[in-house]
């Protein structure tokens, strides 16, 4: 029971804090998927080195 001068809640008010501790474990997955695109960028750097060859001059 609640008293007139006391602001202590029922024991029922202390239950929802334990339910809110679950979704933090689900947020730890997408960091493993970010390790893939570095290999794709290494292939693009080799293609860009081929474009550094100067073009052949054509005599008119």
Short mmCIF file of C-alpha atoms in Angstrom, two decimals:
data_model
loop_
_atom_site.label_atom_id
_atom_site.label_comp_id
_atom_site.label_asym_id
_atom_site.label_seq_id
_atom_site.Cartn_x
_atom_site.Cartn_y
_atom_site.Cartn_z
CA UNK A 1 0.00 0.00 0.00
CA UNK A 2 1.08 3.54 -0.62
CA UNK A 3 1.18 5.94 2.24
CA UNK A 4 0.22 9.58 2.02
CA UNK A 5 3.70 10.92 2.78
CA UNK A 6 5.73 8.16 1.12
CA UNK A 7 6.35 8.08 -2.62
CA UNK A 8 7.56 4.47 -2.75
CA UNK A 9 5.73 2.64 -5.56
CA UNK A 10 4.40 -0.87 -5.56
CA UNK A 11 6.64 -3.80 -6.33
CA UNK A 12 4.84 -4.02 -9.68
CA UNK A 13 6.51 -0.81 -10.84
CA UNK A 14 9.95 -2.39 -10.67
CA UNK A 15 9.32 -5.13 -13.23
CA UNK A 16 9.60 -3.37 -16.62
CA UNK A 17 13.24 -2.43 -16.14
CA UNK A 18 14.40 -6.02 -16.62
CA UNK A 19 12.53 -6.33 -19.92
CA UNK A 20 14.36 -3.38 -21.45
CA UNK A 21 17.77 -5.03 -21.30
CA UNK A 22 17.36 -7.37 -24.26
CA UNK A 23 17.80 -5.44 -27.55
CA UNK A 24 21.40 -4.42 -26.93
CA UNK A 25 22.70 -7.85 -27.92
CA UNK A 26 21.06 -7.68 -31.35
CA UNK A 27 22.93 -4.54 -32.37
CA UNK A 28 26.32 -6.21 -32.55
CA UNK A 29 25.91 -7.97 -35.89
CA UNK A 30 26.35 -5.49 -38.77
CA UNK A 31 29.98 -4.66 -38.04
CA UNK A 32 31.17 -7.92 -39.62
CA UNK A 33 29.60 -7.05 -42.97
CA UNK A 34 31.68 -3.90 -43.38
CA UNK A 35 34.95 -5.76 -44.05
CA UNK A 36 34.15 -6.77 -47.62
CA UNK A 37 34.35 -3.65 -49.83
CA UNK A 38 38.06 -3.10 -49.27
CA UNK A 39 38.94 -5.91 -51.66
CA UNK A 40 36.77 -4.38 -54.36
CA UNK A 41 38.58 -1.06 -54.03
CA UNK A 42 41.93 -2.74 -54.58
CA UNK A 43 40.77 -3.97 -57.97
CA UNK A 44 39.71 -0.48 -58.98
CA UNK A 45 43.11 0.94 -58.14
CA UNK A 46 44.83 -1.44 -60.59
CA UNK A 47 42.46 -0.39 -63.37
CA UNK A 48 43.22 3.26 -62.73
CA UNK A 49 46.94 2.64 -63.06
CA UNK A 50 46.43 1.44 -66.61
CA UNK A 51 44.91 4.76 -67.55
CA UNK A 52 48.13 6.54 -66.57
CA UNK A 53 49.85 5.30 -69.74
CA UNK A 54 50.25 8.29 -72.02
CA UNK A 55 48.38 8.03 -75.30
CA UNK A 56 50.27 7.54 -78.53
CA UNK A 57 50.67 10.67 -80.55
CA UNK A 58 49.18 10.37 -84.01
CA UNK A 59 50.92 12.35 -86.77
CA UNK A 60 48.61 13.97 -89.27
#
